[in-house]
Amino acid sequence: MNLPAIERLVDSHLAAYCDADAARRASAIRAAWNADGSLVDPPLAARGHQGISDQAATLLSQFPQHRFERSTAVDAHHDFLRYGWRLVNADGAAVLEGVDVAELDVDGKLLRVVGFFGAQPAAV
């Protein structure tokens, strides 16, 4: 597993997800994602390149001038990875933070990404 390549993949995915240019976003999603990939977070779920791009457009309409950035290193084993992220506004302030858990396909593209918002709940 080539961790620098995986980190570039994750960073490309996060950048594409907040790219307001629809054609550039679609191209970046095709490069990073399996054609049947699925992206699920608490309020939304998407499948396939177009579905993921549409989900990104929905997010952009709610959070214009915001961007995702990775907030942790990527932790990976086998075909799975996890990383922290934050959604920041134009001033660089985080408005939302979370963790994604992802699965890669045999070609090293994103197959599944499941997002969780906020910090992990405390143990009871």
Backbone as numpy.savetxt, mean C-alpha at the origin, in Angstrom:
# Nx Ny Nz CAx CAy CAz Cx Cy Cz
15.28 -14.09 -0.98 14.43 -12.92 -0.98 15.33 -11.68 -0.98
15.11 -10.81 -1.93 15.90 -9.60 -2.10 15.21 -8.45 -1.37
15.64 -8.18 -0.14 14.95 -7.17 0.67 14.99 -5.77 0.05
16.12 -5.31 -0.51 16.08 -3.99 -1.15 15.04 -3.90 -2.28
14.90 -4.96 -3.06 13.89 -4.97 -4.13 12.48 -4.94 -3.54
12.26 -5.66 -2.45 10.95 -5.66 -1.80 10.64 -4.28 -1.23
11.63 -3.63 -0.63 11.41 -2.27 -0.11 11.07 -1.31 -1.25
11.73 -1.44 -2.39 11.40 -0.59 -3.54 9.98 -0.86 -4.02
9.57 -2.13 -4.03 8.21 -2.50 -4.43 7.19 -1.84 -3.50
7.41 -1.96 -2.20 6.49 -1.37 -1.22 6.44 0.15 -1.39
7.60 0.78 -1.51 7.63 2.23 -1.66 6.95 2.67 -2.95
7.12 1.90 -4.01 6.46 2.22 -5.29 4.94 2.09 -5.14
4.51 1.03 -4.47 3.07 0.84 -4.23 2.50 2.02 -3.44
3.17 2.40 -2.36 2.66 3.50 -1.54 2.62 4.81 -2.32
3.65 5.06 -3.12 3.69 6.29 -3.92 2.59 6.28 -4.98
2.41 5.14 -5.63 1.40 5.03 -6.69 0.01 5.25 -6.12
-0.21 4.75 -4.92 -1.54 4.81 -4.32 -2.02 6.25 -4.11
-1.10 7.18 -4.01 -1.48 8.59 -3.82 -1.08 9.47 -4.99
-0.87 8.87 -6.14 -0.53 9.64 -7.34 -1.82 10.14 -7.99
-1.98 11.45 -8.07 -3.20 12.03 -8.64 -3.29 11.85 -10.15
-2.18 11.56 -10.80 -2.19 11.34 -12.25 -2.68 9.91 -12.51
-3.90 9.77 -13.01 -4.53 8.45 -13.15 -3.74 7.52 -14.06
-3.20 8.01 -15.16 -2.44 7.15 -16.08 -1.15 6.67 -15.43
-0.44 7.57 -14.77 0.81 7.19 -14.10 0.52 6.22 -12.95
-0.57 6.48 -12.21 -0.95 5.59 -11.10 -1.27 4.20 -11.63
-2.04 4.12 -12.71 -2.41 2.82 -13.29 -1.18 2.06 -13.76
-0.24 2.75 -14.37 0.99 2.10 -14.83 1.81 1.56 -13.65
1.93 2.35 -12.60 2.68 1.91 -11.42 2.00 0.74 -10.73
0.67 0.75 -10.68 -0.06 -0.36 -10.08 0.15 -1.63 -10.89
0.10 -1.53 -12.20 0.36 -2.71 -13.05 1.76 -3.26 -12.81
2.73 -2.38 -12.60 4.11 -2.82 -12.37 4.28 -3.50 -11.02
3.55 -3.07 -10.01 3.74 -3.58 -8.65 2.82 -4.73 -8.29
1.68 -4.83 -8.96 0.62 -5.75 -8.52 0.37 -6.88 -9.51
0.04 -8.04 -8.97 -0.50 -9.15 -9.74 -1.85 -8.69 -10.30
-2.19 -9.15 -11.50 -3.44 -8.72 -12.15 -4.68 -9.04 -11.32
-4.62 -10.10 -10.50 -5.75 -10.49 -9.66 -5.54 -10.11 -8.20
-4.61 -9.20 -7.94 -4.29 -8.82 -6.58 -5.47 -8.22 -5.84
-5.43 -8.32 -4.51 -6.50 -7.74 -3.69 -5.89 -6.87 -2.60
-6.56 -5.76 -2.36 -6.16 -4.79 -1.35 -7.36 -4.55 -0.45
-7.19 -4.83 0.84 -8.28 -4.73 1.80 -7.81 -3.90 2.98
-8.58 -2.89 3.34 -8.34 -2.16 4.58 -9.69 -1.96 5.26
-9.72 -1.40 6.47 -10.98 -1.38 7.19 -12.20 -0.86 6.42
-12.13 0.26 5.68 -13.37 0.69 5.03 -13.57 0.17 3.61
-12.53 -0.31 2.94 -12.63 -0.61 1.51 -11.98 -1.94 1.16
-12.38 -2.48 0.01 -11.74 -3.67 -0.54 -11.72 -3.52 -2.05
-10.62 -3.96 -2.66 -10.48 -3.84 -4.12 -9.78 -5.07 -4.66
-10.08 -5.39 -5.92 -9.43 -6.51 -6.59 -9.07 -6.09 -8.00
-7.88 -6.51 -8.42 -7.43 -6.25 -9.77 -6.86 -4.84 -9.93
-6.13 -4.66 -11.02 -5.47 -3.37 -11.25 -6.46 -2.20 -11.23
-7.57 -2.34 -11.97 -8.53 -1.24 -12.04 -9.18 -0.98 -10.69
-9.54 -2.05 -9.99 -10.17 -1.89 -8.68 -9.26 -1.19 -7.69
-7.97 -1.54 -7.71 -7.01 -0.91 -6.80 -6.83 0.56 -7.18
-6.75 0.85 -8.47 -6.63 2.23 -8.92 -7.87 3.04 -8.54
-9.05 2.45 -8.69 -10.29 3.13 -8.30 -10.32 3.39 -6.80
-9.86 2.43 -6.01 -9.82 2.61 -4.56 -8.87 3.76 -4.21
-7.73 3.83 -4.90 -6.79 4.92 -4.68 -7.44 6.26 -5.02
-8.19 6.31 -6.12 -8.87 7.55 -6.51 -9.87 7.99 -5.44
-10.56 7.03 -4.84 -11.49 7.35 -3.76 -10.74 7.97 -2.58
-9.61 7.37 -2.22 -8.81 7.90 -1.13 -8.33 9.32 -1.46
-7.86 9.51 -2.69 -7.36 10.83 -3.09 -8.46 11.89 -3.03
-9.70 11.50 -3.32 -10.79 12.47 -3.25 -11.07 12.88 -1.81
-10.79 12.00 -0.87 -11.01 12.29 0.55 -9.81 12.97 1.20
-8.62 12.70 0.66 -7.37 13.23 1.23 -6.49 13.84 0.14
-6.95 14.92 -0.51 -6.11 15.53 -1.53 -4.83 16.10 -0.89
-3.78 16.12 -1.65 -2.48 16.65 -1.20 -1.88 15.84 -0.05
-2.27 14.59 0.10 -1.69 13.70 1.09 -0.86 12.63 0.38
0.04 12.02 1.13 0.85 10.95 0.56 1.13 9.90 1.63
1.33 8.67 1.17 1.75 7.59 2.06 3.26 7.54 2.10
3.79 7.23 3.26 5.22 6.94 3.38 5.38 5.77 4.34
6.40 4.98 4.07 6.69 3.84 4.94 7.29 4.38 6.23
6.83 3.87 7.37 7.30 4.35 8.67 8.20 3.34 9.38
8.37 2.17 8.81 9.24 1.14 9.39 10.02 0.46 8.28
10.96 -0.35 8.69 11.61 -1.24 7.73 10.58 -2.29 7.29
10.88 -2.96 6.21 10.04 -4.07 5.76 10.55 -5.34 6.42
9.66 -6.08 7.03 9.97 -7.37 7.64 9.40 -8.44 6.71
10.23 -9.38 6.28 9.77 -10.35 5.28 10.29 -11.75 5.57
9.46 -12.73 5.24 9.89 -14.13 5.23 8.98 -14.88 4.27
9.54 -15.90 3.66 8.85 -16.66 2.62 8.27 -15.68 1.61
7.00 -15.70 1.35 6.39 -14.76 0.40 5.54 -13.71 1.11
5.82 -13.47 2.39 5.01 -12.55 3.18 5.86 -11.40 3.70
5.21 -10.27 3.88 5.92 -9.12 4.43 4.96 -8.24 5.22
5.55 -7.42 6.07 4.78 -6.43 6.82 5.62 -5.17 6.96
4.92 -4.06 7.06 5.60 -2.77 7.19 4.61 -1.76 7.75
5.14 -0.78 8.45 4.32 0.31 8.94 4.28 1.43 7.91
3.21 2.19 7.95 3.06 3.32 7.04 2.33 4.44 7.75
2.41 5.61 7.16 1.62 6.74 7.65 1.15 7.55 6.45
-0.02 8.12 6.58 -0.58 9.04 5.59 -0.30 10.44 6.12
0.45 11.23 5.36 0.85 12.56 5.82 0.23 13.64 4.93
-0.05 14.77 5.55 -0.60 15.90 4.80 0.53 16.71 4.17
0.17 17.81 3.53 1.16 18.63 2.82 2.23 19.19 3.76
1.90 19.34 5.04 2.87 19.84 6.02 3.74 18.73 6.60
3.48 17.48 6.22 4.25 16.35 6.72 3.73 15.76 8.01
2.58 16.23 8.48 2.00 15.69 9.71 1.19 14.43 9.39
1.38 13.41 10.22 0.65 12.15 10.02 -0.81 12.33 10.43
-1.72 11.95 9.53 -3.15 12.00 9.84 -3.71 10.60 10.08
-2.97 9.59 9.68 -3.37 8.20 9.88 -2.12 7.35 9.82
-2.05 6.34 10.68 -0.93 5.40 10.68 -1.47 3.99 10.71
-0.67 3.06 10.24 -1.11 1.68 10.26 -0.02 0.72 9.85
-0.44 -0.51 9.64 0.46 -1.60 9.25 -0.21 -2.36 8.11
0.57 -2.73 7.12 0.11 -3.61 6.06 0.80 -4.95 6.19
0.06 -6.00 5.92 0.60 -7.35 5.80 0.34 -7.76 4.36
1.37 -8.23 3.68 1.24 -8.50 2.24 1.78 -9.87 1.89
1.27 -10.38 0.77 1.75 -11.64 0.19 2.20 -11.34 -1.23
3.34 -11.90 -1.60 3.87 -11.75 -2.95 3.53 -12.97 -3.79
3.38 -12.77 -5.09 3.18 -13.90 -5.99 4.53 -14.48 -6.39
4.53 -15.49 -7.24 5.78 -16.16 -7.63 6.71 -15.24 -8.40
6.19 -14.16 -8.98 7.01 -13.20 -9.73 7.46 -12.03 -8.87
7.13 -12.05 -7.58 7.54 -10.97 -6.69 6.64 -9.75 -6.73
5.45 -9.90 -7.30 4.48 -8.80 -7.31 3.53 -8.95 -6.13
2.90 -7.85 -5.76 1.92 -7.89 -4.67 0.71 -8.70 -5.10
0.35 -9.67 -4.29 -0.82 -10.51 -4.54 -1.96 -10.12 -3.61
-1.64 -9.92 -2.34 -2.63 -9.51 -1.34 -1.97 -8.51 -0.39
-2.71 -7.47 -0.07 -2.30 -6.53 0.98 -3.50 -6.32 1.88
-3.29 -6.52 3.17 -4.32 -6.30 4.17 -3.81 -5.20 5.09
-4.56 -4.11 5.17 -4.15 -2.97 5.98 -4.90 -2.92 7.30
-4.19 -2.47 8.33 -4.77 -2.25 9.65 -4.47 -0.81 10.04
-5.46 -0.10 10.56 -5.29 1.30 10.95 -4.98 1.38 12.43
-4.13 2.32 12.79 -3.82 2.59 14.19 -2.86 1.58 14.79
-2.59 1.78 16.07 -1.71 0.87 16.81 -2.45 -0.43 17.12
-1.66 -1.47 17.36 -2.27 -2.74 17.75 -2.96 -2.58 19.09
-4.12 -3.21 19.26 -4.80 -3.12 20.55 -3.95 -3.75 21.66
-4.09 -3.22 22.85 -3.39 -3.76 24.00 -3.98 -5.12 24.37
-3.15 -5.95 24.98 -3.62 -7.26 25.45 -4.61 -7.06 26.59
-5.56 -7.98 26.69 -6.54 -7.91 27.76 -6.17 -8.80 28.91
